[in-house]
Amino acid sequence: MYNFRNDYSEGCHPEVLAALAGVNSESVIGYGADDYCKTCADLIKDLCKAPQASVEFMVGGTQTNFVAIASFLRPWESVICAHTGHVNGHEAGAVEATGHKLMQAQVAGDGKLTPAHILPLVEGGRDEHVTKPRLVYISNATETGAVYTKTELTALSKCCRDNGLLLFLDGARLGCAMASAVNDLTLADIAALTDAFYIGGTKNGAMMGEALVILDPALQGNFFRMKKQHGAVLAKGWLLGVQFQALLRDGLYFKIAGHAVEMAQYLQGGLKNLGVPMMVDSPTNQIFPIVPDKLLPQLSKLCSYEIWSKADEDHTIIRFVTSFATPKESVEGLLAELKKMG
Amino acid sequence: MYNFRNDYSEGCHPEVLAALAGVNSESVIGYGADDYCKTCADLIKDLCKAPQASVEFMVGGTQTNFVAIASFLRPWESVICAHTGHVNGHEAGAVEATGHKLMQAQVAGDGKLTPAHILPLVEGGRDEHVTKPRLVYISNATETGAVYTKTELTALSKCCRDNGLLLFLDGARLGCAMASAVNDLTLADIAALTDAFYIGGTKNGAMMGEALVILDPALQGNFFRMKKQHGAVLAKGWLLGVQFQALLRDGLYFKIAGHAVEMAQYLQGGLKNLGVPMMVDSPTNQIFPIVPDKLLPQLSKLCSYEIWSKADEDHTIIRFVTSFATPKESVEGLLAELKKMG
Amino acid sequence: MYNFRNDYSEGCHPEVLAALAGVNSESVIGYGADDYCKTCADLIKDLCKAPQASVEFMVGGTQTNFVAIASFLRPWESVICAHTGHVNGHEAGAVEATGHKLMQAQVAGDGKLTPAHILPLVEGGRDEHVTKPRLVYISNATETGAVYTKTELTALSKCCRDNGLLLFLDGARLGCAMASAVNDLTLADIAALTDAFYIGGTKNGAMMGEALVILDPALQGNFFRMKKQHGAVLAKGWLLGVQFQALLRDGLYFKIAGHAVEMAQYLQGGLKNLGVPMMVDSPTNQIFPIVPDKLLPQLSKLCSYEIWSKADEDHTIIRFVTSFATPKESVEGLLAELKKMG
Amino acid sequence: MYNFRNDYSEGCHPEVLAALAGVNSESVIGYGADDYCKTCADLIKDLCKAPQASVEFMVGGTQTNFVAIASFLRPWESVICAHTGHVNGHEAGAVEATGHKLMQAQVAGDGKLTPAHILPLVEGGRDEHVTKPRLVYISNATETGAVYTKTELTALSKCCRDNGLLLFLDGARLGCAMASAVNDLTLADIAALTDAFYIGGTKNGAMMGEALVILDPALQGNFFRMKKQHGAVLAKGWLLGVQFQALLRDGLYFKIAGHAVEMAQYLQGGLKNLGVPMMVDSPTNQIFPIVPDKLLPQLSKLCSYEIWSKADEDHTIIRFVTSFATPKESVEGLLAELKKMG
C-alpha cells in the first residue's frame, strides 16, 4: 500500500540516523548544555544572519508552540490566529491550558492571515474588558499547504510592529514551504520579519525535534526554566543538536524537502491530468484532491491518506502528504492504478 | 576523564539502537496508535499482571509526572510528597504550573515517605480553607538512592486507600531500584499496590521515554487528549514502543540496571575501604560520598560528578552515578587514582 | 441627565439596604456558613422544586461563570458558547485563564444557541486531537435581550443530555428574562432542564451577588474549596444571604424586574413611534436603537447609554438599559426631548 | 455569648453604613471608573506620599493576594513566604492555581520573615531546574499577631532590592498592626519600603474590600484586565471607594483599629493576671492563650473563639480576636466569668 498519510510516518533520514549512531557511545552533558547543541545553534544563527538570536531545541510542534507562546505573554494577553491555525484546531487546547485566549480570524481556503484580519481584533482589544491581543500566530506552510511570499510576510510584520504585536511563525513544515517554487523567503528574511519562528525537524527528516529561534532578546530570558516547567527539556538534549546539525550543515534539510515537494507536485499534476479537482492549488507537500465518495473504499485499499472534510453531498476532500521518504515509484504506482480505475 | 555525572550521559543501549535502526524505513501510523506500542503495552500489562491497566508512553520524567498528576486531580486537590521529592525540587514548578499545590513532608535522609508523614497532612486537609490532599507521590529509587521494601510499600498503599488518596510512584530509576540487593518488589507487586507508576527508560538504556502504567480504570479516560494538550504526544510514537520492547522483551532492562547497580556498589565499597564516609548507604546506582573540600579541584580533573550539598564547613557531599554504560575500568581507574591521592 | 447606561448603576433596592442595615450589628459566623445563607438556600431550593440542589452565593457574574465552569470540567474539556456569549466577549479570558477552551458557534442577532449550533461541534470533538466539548453555556436573557422559551430550552436540554453535555445558564439578567411578556419558564422549569444556573442579584436590586444553583449532585462536591481558591468566598458571606432573602422571600425580585422590563418596553415603543428602527425587537430591559451618527453628540448630552456597534456608514447601534431604579419620568423625559429633536 | 471568633463577624462600622446609604440612590458609572474611587485613590496616594502609585480596590484578601502576585510574576517565577503565611496555609492553593510555586521558609512563632530566611532560597533558586524566586510575601500584622518594626522592614526591603525580589505586604490586618504600641511604621514608610501592599478593609470596619497600593509603575500596567480575568472587578465598584473614603478621610480606620487592639490587650493582660500563659505575646488584636483541654467545653459556652493548635497533651492554644465592634463589656464579662471558673 502506498503511504500518503503524513510526513511523519517514517523514522529519520539515513544520514540523521548515522549521526545519532555516531555519537551513541559518547558521554555528553545533558539538558542541551552540550557542544552539539551549541555548535548547531551557532550554525542556525549564521543561516538566519541573527547573531542576537537564541536557539531552543524542543521535541515536537505542539510543545514548541505553547511553551514559546506562554513564555512570551503576560496573563491578560491573547493570541490572534487563523481559525484554521494548528494551535486552534489540532492541539487539544494547549495554548488555553496555559491560560491564554485565542482570538480567531475567519480566513480563506489558503489559511493565510493578513493585516485585514488582524486590525479589527486589535481594535476590539482596546476594550479593557477583553484580553489584549499581543501575538500573531501564523504557519508557513499553512495547514492547507500555502506559502507566504516575502511581500505578504513583510506586510504582516509591519502591521504587527505598528500595533505592538509579536509575530510568531510555526515552521513545522518550513522546509517544504521554502522548497516550494513560489517561495521567495530566506531564513534571514524570516528572522528579520518575525519575533520568533521554528525550523521543523519532525516533519522533515528528523526522528523528532524543532529548533525554535527567538529573535528578540527581550523574549529570551529564563527560557530554560520555562521549558523545564513544561516537560520540554530533553534529558539527552544533544540528540536534537546532533540531528539538526546533520540536517542543516550541508543543506540536507532543503534537499529532502525539495524531494517531498517534487513528489507532491508530481502527484498533483498527475491527478489534475486525470481530471481530479483540487480544493486548493498547493505548491508544497500537502495536496487536497476532491474525490467522489463512492471511490473512497477502493482508494483506501490502494493507499493511506486522511479525510479532510466533505466537499458536497457526494464528494470528499482528502489529503495526500509526501515526505523525504516518498519513493517516486509510489506516486507513479498510485497514478497508474487511478488511471486504471478511470 | 571518568564519567559518574549521571545515568543519562550516553545515548541508548546498542540493542535499543539496533531496534530503532531496524524499523527506521518502515511507514508506521503516528501518535502511538501503532502496533509496536500496542504490543509493548500488552507486554507491560503481562509483566504487571494487570490486564485492566493502560500504558502511556511519554518522552521524559518531568512530563510524565505532571501530565499524570494533573490528569488525575481536580482543581482543589493537592499532592503529598517528600520535601526531597523530584517534583518538588527539580522540575521548575511543573506541578504547580498545572494549578496544584504540593504539600511537603520533611523526610529523613533516605527520602522515603511513610504513613506517619502522610497522616498529619490528611488531618490538616480536612479544613475546607486548604486544598484537599488527593495523591501521594513517591520515587523508587528515591532521590538519594533508597529503595522501598514490599512491607513499606504495602503500608503506604493501605494508608492511601484508607484515606482516599491515590498512590503514584515515579519510576525514573525503577530499574536500579528493582536490581538492587534489598529489593523484594516485583512489577506485579507495584502494580497491585499503586494507582499509577512508570518504568523509566531515559535513565536505563533508552534514548528517551517513560512507560506510565495507569492501574485504576477510573483514571484512564481521555489521557490521550491530556497528553496532547501538554505536548506529550510524540508524533513518531512508535519510537517509544520499539525501545521499550527492546528493553523489556527479554529482560535487557533489568540486566543493564543490574550492571549499573553493581558498578555503583563496587565504587561505594572501594571508597569505604579508602575511608571515605557516605551520606547514606545507598543500595542502588547513586552514591553520596563526603569528601574534603580541598580535594574537589583534583577530583574534578579525574571524573565528572555532581555537588549534592555541603556536609560541614570543610566537607561536601557529592553524587556519583553509574549507568548501563559505565565500564568496570572506570570504577577501577578512579579507585586507583584516589588511592594514589591518599 | 437620564441614565440608561446599565442595570448596575445604582446601589441596591431600598428594601435590600434596610435588610443589610437590620443585621449590621449582629455577630455572625463568616464564609457563608451562617443561617441567613442557609435559610435563603432552602428558599431557593423550594422555588426551584429542587431539594437535591446546592446553592452557592458569589459576588459577581464573571466570578460565578468561571468558578462554576472550571469546577465542573476536567482539563481536556471545553465549553460550547455563542460567539456573542458574555464568557467569550466580556470577561477578559476568565474561562481560558482556568485552562479551558471556548468553542464558539456563530449565532444570529438574538444571541440564542440551538442544537443545530451544538451538534457540529460535538461531531468535531470526537477527534482526540482537540478538546472534548463538555458544557454548553447560554445566557437568559441573552446579551442582546432575547429570552429562551420553554420549547427552546427543552430542546437544548435534550440535545445536551443526549450528547453527554452539561447545560449551564448564565442568569445575570434572569429576573428581566422571567419578567418579560414572552417568558414561559418557571424557576422549577429551569432547574429541571439545566445542570446549573444562577439567579443574578447585581443587575436586579442587590448591591452585589449571584446565587448559583447546582442541580446535579455529582457537580456539588468541594465547591467551597473551589470558591476559596479563586477568591470567591466573601468573608462576610451572610451579606449575600441577607440580600437574596430580601429579594426572593416575597417576590420583590420579580416585581422590580417587571418594572425594569416595563420601562424598557415603554421606551422601545416610544422610539418606534418616533420612527427609530431597532437592531432586534427585545422583550426585556435592554433595547438596541439604530441612530444616525450625527445625532450622537446631542444624545450624549441628554442621557447615558452604550455604543454597541456600527450599523452602517452613517448609523450606530446603541444600547439603552433600564433597571429597578429607572423612573418613569426618565423615559417620558427622554422621549419628549427626542420628539423635540425630530 | 461573647464573640471573640474573628474580626469579620459583624457588618460594617456605622459611619461606613451611613456612607453607603448616602450614595445608594445615585447613578454612578460601574467597574471602579467612578469619582468616589478616584478621590479615594488620591487620598491613599497622599497618605502614602506616593504620587506614582496606583490604587486598586478589590473585594477580599485572598483575591487581592493572588491577583496581585499572578499579575507581577512571569510563569517560571515563584514566591518566598513564611510557612505560616496566609497564602500558604489558608487560601486553598490560590497562588498555585495561577501556576506559581510557593517556596516556604520555616519561621519562628511570631511568623516573621527575615533576610536570613530569604537568602538560602535565593541561593537555591540559581539552579535553572527550579523556579526563580521573584517575590517575597509578608503579612503585617503576621498570622500570629506580630508587627514588623521599621528596622525589620528596612532590612527586608534592602535584602529584596539587592536580590531582584519584589516585596509584597499583605495588609489584611494592617490597621491593627499600625495601631499597636510597638508599631513605628507610617503608611509612607511602608510605601517606600515595599513594591506593593494593601490596606485591609474587611477586617477593620468595611463590609468588604481591600485597597491594593502598587508602588512600582512597572507593575501597574493592564491591572484592570487582570482583575477582570479573575472575577475581581466589582460591578458597583464605587461601593469600595465610598467605604474606604469613610474609613480613611478622617482617621476612622486607625481609631477603630486602636479600639480593637486596646480590647485585645485588655483581655491579654487580664488573662495573664489569671495565670493563663500565651503562645506569643501579641501586641495586636489577635491573642493566643494556652488553656487546659478540660476547660474548653465550658469556655465554648461562654464565648466563641478558634482552636489554633495543640500545645501539649493536655493543653490547647486558642485564638481570641477583637474588632472595631468588640464591646468593653464583653472583655470584662469574659474575664469575670473566667475568674469565677478559677
PDB file of N, CA and C in Angstrom, chain B residues 180-250:
ATOM      1  N   SER B 180      18.437  -3.750  42.780  1.00  0.00           N
ATOM      2  CA  SER B 180      19.283  -3.652  43.980  1.00  0.00           C
ATOM      3  C   SER B 180      19.095  -4.867  44.870  1.00  0.00           C
ATOM      4  N   ALA B 181      20.074  -5.118  45.701  1.00  0.00           N
ATOM      5  CA  ALA B 181      20.063  -6.312  46.550  1.00  0.00           C
ATOM      6  C   ALA B 181      18.928  -6.267  47.569  1.00  0.00           C
ATOM      7  N   VAL B 182      18.510  -5.081  47.964  1.00  0.00           N
ATOM      8  CA  VAL B 182      17.497  -5.004  49.023  1.00  0.00           C
ATOM      9  C   VAL B 182      16.070  -5.037  48.475  1.00  0.00           C
ATOM     10  N   ASN B 183      15.916  -5.029  47.158  1.00  0.00           N
ATOM     11  CA  ASN B 183      14.557  -5.008  46.600  1.00  0.00           C
ATOM     12  C   ASN B 183      13.849  -6.350  46.790  1.00  0.00           C
ATOM     13  N   ASP B 184      12.583  -6.298  47.199  1.00  0.00           N
ATOM     14  CA  ASP B 184      11.773  -7.527  47.196  1.00  0.00           C
ATOM     15  C   ASP B 184      10.434  -7.309  46.489  1.00  0.00           C
ATOM     16  N   LEU B 185      10.373  -6.280  45.629  1.00  0.00           N
ATOM     17  CA  LEU B 185       9.140  -5.975  44.898  1.00  0.00           C
ATOM     18  C   LEU B 185       9.235  -6.462  43.455  1.00  0.00           C
ATOM     19  N   THR B 186       8.143  -7.027  42.948  1.00  0.00           N
ATOM     20  CA  THR B 186       8.046  -7.328  41.515  1.00  0.00           C
ATOM     21  C   THR B 186       7.220  -6.227  40.852  1.00  0.00           C
ATOM     22  N   LEU B 187       7.225  -6.177  39.537  1.00  0.00           N
ATOM     23  CA  LEU B 187       6.350  -5.241  38.826  1.00  0.00           C
ATOM     24  C   LEU B 187       4.893  -5.501  39.192  1.00  0.00           C
ATOM     25  N   ALA B 188       4.559  -6.773  39.362  1.00  0.00           N
ATOM     26  CA  ALA B 188       3.171  -7.104  39.714  1.00  0.00           C
ATOM     27  C   ALA B 188       2.826  -6.590  41.109  1.00  0.00           C
ATOM     28  N   ASP B 189       3.783  -6.640  42.026  1.00  0.00           N
ATOM     29  CA  ASP B 189       3.551  -6.061  43.366  1.00  0.00           C
ATOM     30  C   ASP B 189       3.282  -4.560  43.255  1.00  0.00           C
ATOM     31  N   ILE B 190       4.139  -3.894  42.524  1.00  0.00           N
ATOM     32  CA  ILE B 190       3.994  -2.443  42.392  1.00  0.00           C
ATOM     33  C   ILE B 190       2.649  -2.111  41.746  1.00  0.00           C
ATOM     34  N   ALA B 191       2.297  -2.888  40.732  1.00  0.00           N
ATOM     35  CA  ALA B 191       1.019  -2.663  40.060  1.00  0.00           C
ATOM     36  C   ALA B 191      -0.158  -2.893  41.006  1.00  0.00           C
ATOM     37  N   ALA B 192       0.002  -3.825  41.926  1.00  0.00           N
ATOM     38  CA  ALA B 192      -1.101  -4.118  42.850  1.00  0.00           C
ATOM     39  C   ALA B 192      -1.203  -3.071  43.949  1.00  0.00           C
ATOM     40  N   LEU B 193      -0.105  -2.422  44.256  1.00  0.00           N
ATOM     41  CA  LEU B 193      -0.073  -1.532  45.427  1.00  0.00           C
ATOM     42  C   LEU B 193      -0.213  -0.048  45.079  1.00  0.00           C
ATOM     43  N   THR B 194      -0.041   0.313  43.816  1.00  0.00           N
ATOM     44  CA  THR B 194      -0.141   1.727  43.438  1.00  0.00           C
ATOM     45  C   THR B 194      -1.341   1.944  42.511  1.00  0.00           C
ATOM     46  N   ASP B 195      -1.642   3.206  42.252  1.00  0.00           N
ATOM     47  CA  ASP B 195      -2.695   3.527  41.289  1.00  0.00           C
ATOM     48  C   ASP B 195      -2.104   3.867  39.927  1.00  0.00           C
ATOM     49  N   ALA B 196      -0.871   4.299  39.940  1.00  0.00           N
ATOM     50  CA  ALA B 196      -0.154   4.556  38.693  1.00  0.00           C
ATOM     51  C   ALA B 196       1.331   4.599  39.026  1.00  0.00           C
ATOM     52  N   PHE B 197       2.150   4.150  38.080  1.00  0.00           N
ATOM     53  CA  PHE B 197       3.606   4.248  38.260  1.00  0.00           C
ATOM     54  C   PHE B 197       4.223   4.229  36.882  1.00  0.00           C
ATOM     55  N   TYR B 198       5.503   4.568  36.809  1.00  0.00           N
ATOM     56  CA  TYR B 198       6.109   4.430  35.488  1.00  0.00           C
ATOM     57  C   TYR B 198       7.459   3.740  35.517  1.00  0.00           C
ATOM     58  N   ILE B 199       7.761   3.123  34.384  1.00  0.00           N
ATOM     59  CA  ILE B 199       9.001   2.395  34.166  1.00  0.00           C
ATOM     60  C   ILE B 199       9.889   3.336  33.360  1.00  0.00           C
ATOM     61  N   GLY B 200      10.956   3.806  33.988  1.00  0.00           N
ATOM     62  CA  GLY B 200      11.796   4.816  33.364  1.00  0.00           C
ATOM     63  C   GLY B 200      12.728   4.241  32.319  1.00  0.00           C
ATOM     64  N   GLY B 201      12.679   4.794  31.139  1.00  0.00           N
ATOM     65  CA  GLY B 201      13.590   4.381  30.081  1.00  0.00           C
ATOM     66  C   GLY B 201      14.798   5.291  29.947  1.00  0.00           C
ATOM     67  N   THR B 202      14.591   6.600  30.068  1.00  0.00           N
ATOM     68  CA  THR B 202      15.668   7.565  29.839  1.00  0.00           C
ATOM     69  C   THR B 202      16.908   7.246  30.662  1.00  0.00           C
ATOM     70  N   LYS B 203      16.709   6.858  31.920  1.00  0.00           N
ATOM     71  CA  LYS B 203      17.849   6.616  32.811  1.00  0.00           C
ATOM     72  C   LYS B 203      18.278   5.155  32.832  1.00  0.00           C
ATOM     73  N   ASN B 204      17.738   4.353  31.906  1.00  0.00           N
ATOM     74  CA  ASN B 204      18.155   2.952  31.892  1.00  0.00           C
ATOM     75  C   ASN B 204      18.096   2.355  30.496  1.00  0.00           C
ATOM     76  N   GLY B 205      18.859   2.942  29.594  1.00  0.00           N
ATOM     77  CA  GLY B 205      19.091   2.268  28.324  1.00  0.00           C
ATOM     78  C   GLY B 205      18.359   2.793  27.109  1.00  0.00           C
ATOM     79  N   ALA B 206      17.336   3.634  27.291  1.00  0.00           N
ATOM     80  CA  ALA B 206      16.622   4.191  26.137  1.00  0.00           C
ATOM     81  C   ALA B 206      17.223   5.534  25.739  1.00  0.00           C
ATOM     82  N   MET B 207      16.984   5.929  24.474  1.00  0.00           N
ATOM     83  CA  MET B 207      17.313   7.301  24.086  1.00  0.00           C
ATOM     84  C   MET B 207      16.483   8.275  24.915  1.00  0.00           C
ATOM     85  N   MET B 208      15.222   7.938  25.005  1.00  0.00           N
ATOM     86  CA  MET B 208      14.274   8.748  25.787  1.00  0.00           C
ATOM     87  C   MET B 208      13.037   7.885  25.965  1.00  0.00           C
ATOM     88  N   GLY B 209      12.233   8.206  26.977  1.00  0.00           N
ATOM     89  CA  GLY B 209      10.960   7.521  27.112  1.00  0.00           C
ATOM     90  C   GLY B 209      10.694   6.943  28.475  1.00  0.00           C
ATOM     91  N   GLU B 210       9.437   7.096  28.901  1.00  0.00           N
ATOM     92  CA  GLU B 210       8.943   6.544  30.150  1.00  0.00           C
ATOM     93  C   GLU B 210       7.627   5.841  29.816  1.00  0.00           C
ATOM     94  N   ALA B 211       7.394   4.717  30.472  1.00  0.00           N
ATOM     95  CA  ALA B 211       6.154   3.972  30.228  1.00  0.00           C
ATOM     96  C   ALA B 211       5.283   4.071  31.478  1.00  0.00           C
ATOM     97  N   LEU B 212       4.273   4.912  31.386  1.00  0.00           N
ATOM     98  CA  LEU B 212       3.358   5.112  32.517  1.00  0.00           C
ATOM     99  C   LEU B 212       2.301   4.012  32.512  1.00  0.00           C
ATOM    100  N   VAL B 213       2.117   3.388  33.664  1.00  0.00           N
ATOM    101  CA  VAL B 213       1.109   2.335  33.806  1.00  0.00           C
ATOM    102  C   VAL B 213       0.011   2.874  34.720  1.00  0.00           C
ATOM    103  N   ILE B 214      -1.182   3.034  34.165  1.00  0.00           N
ATOM    104  CA  ILE B 214      -2.312   3.543  34.956  1.00  0.00           C
ATOM    105  C   ILE B 214      -3.191   2.360  35.301  1.00  0.00           C
ATOM    106  N   LEU B 215      -3.262   2.072  36.598  1.00  0.00           N
ATOM    107  CA  LEU B 215      -3.897   0.826  37.006  1.00  0.00           C
ATOM    108  C   LEU B 215      -5.376   0.981  37.233  1.00  0.00           C
ATOM    109  N   ASP B 216      -5.768   2.112  37.735  1.00  0.00           N
ATOM    110  CA  ASP B 216      -7.174   2.324  38.061  1.00  0.00           C
ATOM    111  C   ASP B 216      -7.910   2.771  36.794  1.00  0.00           C
ATOM    112  N   PRO B 217      -8.854   1.952  36.297  1.00  0.00           N
ATOM    113  CA  PRO B 217      -9.561   2.337  35.062  1.00  0.00           C
ATOM    114  C   PRO B 217     -10.243   3.700  35.162  1.00  0.00           C
ATOM    115  N   ALA B 218     -10.624   4.102  36.365  1.00  0.00           N
ATOM    116  CA  ALA B 218     -11.279   5.407  36.510  1.00  0.00           C
ATOM    117  C   ALA B 218     -10.339   6.562  36.182  1.00  0.00           C
ATOM    118  N   LEU B 219      -9.051   6.300  36.149  1.00  0.00           N
ATOM    119  CA  LEU B 219      -8.074   7.361  35.866  1.00  0.00           C
ATOM    120  C   LEU B 219      -7.616   7.366  34.413  1.00  0.00           C
ATOM    121  N   GLN B 220      -8.128   6.418  33.612  1.00  0.00           N
ATOM    122  CA  GLN B 220      -7.547   6.231  32.282  1.00  0.00           C
ATOM    123  C   GLN B 220      -8.175   7.097  31.181  1.00  0.00           C
ATOM    124  N   GLY B 221      -9.381   7.568  31.412  1.00  0.00           N
ATOM    125  CA  GLY B 221     -10.152   8.202  30.333  1.00  0.00           C
ATOM    126  C   GLY B 221      -9.528   9.467  29.787  1.00  0.00           C
ATOM    127  N   ASN B 222      -9.599   9.624  28.485  1.00  0.00           N
ATOM    128  CA  ASN B 222      -9.162  10.851  27.812  1.00  0.00           C
ATOM    129  C   ASN B 222      -7.706  11.211  28.050  1.00  0.00           C
ATOM    130  N   PHE B 223      -6.885  10.208  28.385  1.00  0.00           N
ATOM    131  CA  PHE B 223      -5.484  10.512  28.656  1.00  0.00           C
ATOM    132  C   PHE B 223      -4.764  10.980  27.393  1.00  0.00           C
ATOM    133  N   PHE B 224      -5.186  10.493  26.230  1.00  0.00           N
ATOM    134  CA  PHE B 224      -4.541  10.955  25.006  1.00  0.00           C
ATOM    135  C   PHE B 224      -4.722  12.460  24.841  1.00  0.00           C
ATOM    136  N   ARG B 225      -5.938  12.951  25.079  1.00  0.00           N
ATOM    137  CA  ARG B 225      -6.174  14.396  24.956  1.00  0.00           C
ATOM    138  C   ARG B 225      -5.304  15.172  25.951  1.00  0.00           C
ATOM    139  N   MET B 226      -5.189  14.623  27.152  1.00  0.00           N
ATOM    140  CA  MET B 226      -4.392  15.287  28.180  1.00  0.00           C
ATOM    141  C   MET B 226      -2.925  15.378  27.745  1.00  0.00           C
ATOM    142  N   LYS B 227      -2.403  14.269  27.205  1.00  0.00           N
ATOM    143  CA  LYS B 227      -1.028  14.277  26.705  1.00  0.00           C
ATOM    144  C   LYS B 227      -0.877  15.293  25.575  1.00  0.00           C
ATOM    145  N   LYS B 228      -1.807  15.253  24.648  1.00  0.00           N
ATOM    146  CA  LYS B 228      -1.727  16.162  23.503  1.00  0.00           C
ATOM    147  C   LYS B 228      -1.703  17.616  23.979  1.00  0.00           C
ATOM    148  N   GLN B 229      -2.564  17.927  24.934  1.00  0.00           N
ATOM    149  CA  GLN B 229      -2.669  19.300  25.445  1.00  0.00           C
ATOM    150  C   GLN B 229      -1.358  19.780  26.062  1.00  0.00           C
ATOM    151  N   HIS B 230      -0.557  18.851  26.529  1.00  0.00           N
ATOM    152  CA  HIS B 230       0.689  19.246  27.186  1.00  0.00           C
ATOM    153  C   HIS B 230       1.926  18.890  26.361  1.00  0.00           C
ATOM    154  N   GLY B 231       1.731  18.729  25.066  1.00  0.00           N
ATOM    155  CA  GLY B 231       2.876  18.482  24.190  1.00  0.00           C
ATOM    156  C   GLY B 231       3.563  17.155  24.482  1.00  0.00           C
ATOM    157  N   ALA B 232       2.810  16.202  25.036  1.00  0.00           N
ATOM    158  CA  ALA B 232       3.416  14.939  25.474  1.00  0.00           C
ATOM    159  C   ALA B 232       3.087  13.778  24.552  1.00  0.00           C
ATOM    160  N   VAL B 233       2.557  14.084  23.358  1.00  0.00           N
ATOM    161  CA  VAL B 233       2.349  13.031  22.361  1.00  0.00           C
ATOM    162  C   VAL B 233       3.485  13.135  21.354  1.00  0.00           C
ATOM    163  N   LEU B 234       4.305  12.100  21.278  1.00  0.00           N
ATOM    164  CA  LEU B 234       5.388  12.100  20.294  1.00  0.00           C
ATOM    165  C   LEU B 234       4.784  11.771  18.931  1.00  0.00           C
ATOM    166  N   ALA B 235       5.063  12.594  17.907  1.00  0.00           N
ATOM    167  CA  ALA B 235       4.489  12.349  16.574  1.00  0.00           C
ATOM    168  C   ALA B 235       4.848  10.936  16.109  1.00  0.00           C
ATOM    169  N   LYS B 236       6.133  10.604  16.206  1.00  0.00           N
ATOM    170  CA  LYS B 236       6.568   9.261  15.803  1.00  0.00           C
ATOM    171  C   LYS B 236       6.571   8.382  17.047  1.00  0.00           C
ATOM    172  N   GLY B 237       5.380   8.160  17.556  1.00  0.00           N
ATOM    173  CA  GLY B 237       5.211   7.496  18.846  1.00  0.00           C
ATOM    174  C   GLY B 237       5.784   6.097  18.896  1.00  0.00           C
ATOM    175  N   TRP B 238       5.851   5.438  17.746  1.00  0.00           N
ATOM    176  CA  TRP B 238       6.365   4.068  17.734  1.00  0.00           C
ATOM    177  C   TRP B 238       7.802   3.984  18.210  1.00  0.00           C
ATOM    178  N   LEU B 239       8.539   5.100  18.094  1.00  0.00           N
ATOM    179  CA  LEU B 239       9.927   5.090  18.563  1.00  0.00           C
ATOM    180  C   LEU B 239      10.013   4.689  20.034  1.00  0.00           C
ATOM    181  N   LEU B 240       8.973   5.032  20.807  1.00  0.00           N
ATOM    182  CA  LEU B 240       8.970   4.682  22.225  1.00  0.00           C
ATOM    183  C   LEU B 240       8.600   3.211  22.423  1.00  0.00           C
ATOM    184  N   GLY B 241       7.592   2.763  21.679  1.00  0.00           N
ATOM    185  CA  GLY B 241       7.201   1.364  21.779  1.00  0.00           C
ATOM    186  C   GLY B 241       8.342   0.437  21.383  1.00  0.00           C
ATOM    187  N   VAL B 242       9.041   0.803  20.315  1.00  0.00           N
ATOM    188  CA  VAL B 242      10.151  -0.025  19.835  1.00  0.00           C
ATOM    189  C   VAL B 242      11.257  -0.109  20.896  1.00  0.00           C
ATOM    190  N   GLN B 243      11.568   0.996  21.520  1.00  0.00           N
ATOM    191  CA  GLN B 243      12.633   0.992  22.522  1.00  0.00           C
ATOM    192  C   GLN B 243      12.250   0.160  23.750  1.00  0.00           C
ATOM    193  N   PHE B 244      11.022   0.347  24.237  1.00  0.00           N
ATOM    194  CA  PHE B 244      10.627  -0.411  25.430  1.00  0.00           C
ATOM    195  C   PHE B 244      10.497  -1.903  25.134  1.00  0.00           C
ATOM    196  N   GLN B 245      10.096  -2.229  23.902  1.00  0.00           N
ATOM    197  CA  GLN B 245      10.095  -3.653  23.535  1.00  0.00           C
ATOM    198  C   GLN B 245      11.494  -4.228  23.631  1.00  0.00           C
ATOM    199  N   ALA B 246      12.459  -3.507  23.068  1.00  0.00           N
ATOM    200  CA  ALA B 246      13.840  -3.999  23.097  1.00  0.00           C
ATOM    201  C   ALA B 246      14.325  -4.152  24.538  1.00  0.00           C
ATOM    202  N   LEU B 247      13.877  -3.252  25.397  1.00  0.00           N
ATOM    203  CA  LEU B 247      14.344  -3.282  26.789  1.00  0.00           C
ATOM    204  C   LEU B 247      13.651  -4.363  27.612  1.00  0.00           C
ATOM    205  N   LEU B 248      12.378  -4.581  27.360  1.00  0.00           N
ATOM    206  CA  LEU B 248      11.589  -5.405  28.285  1.00  0.00           C
ATOM    207  C   LEU B 248      11.324  -6.824  27.791  1.00  0.00           C
ATOM    208  N   ARG B 249      11.412  -7.043  26.471  1.00  0.00           N
ATOM    209  CA  ARG B 249      11.013  -8.348  25.929  1.00  0.00           C
ATOM    210  C   ARG B 249      11.810  -9.493  26.530  1.00  0.00           C
ATOM    211  N   ASP B 250      13.126  -9.297  26.638  1.00  0.00           N
ATOM    212  CA  ASP B 250      13.958 -10.408  27.122  1.00  0.00           C
ATOM    213  C   ASP B 250      14.741 -10.041  28.377  1.00  0.00           C
TER     214      ASP B 250
END
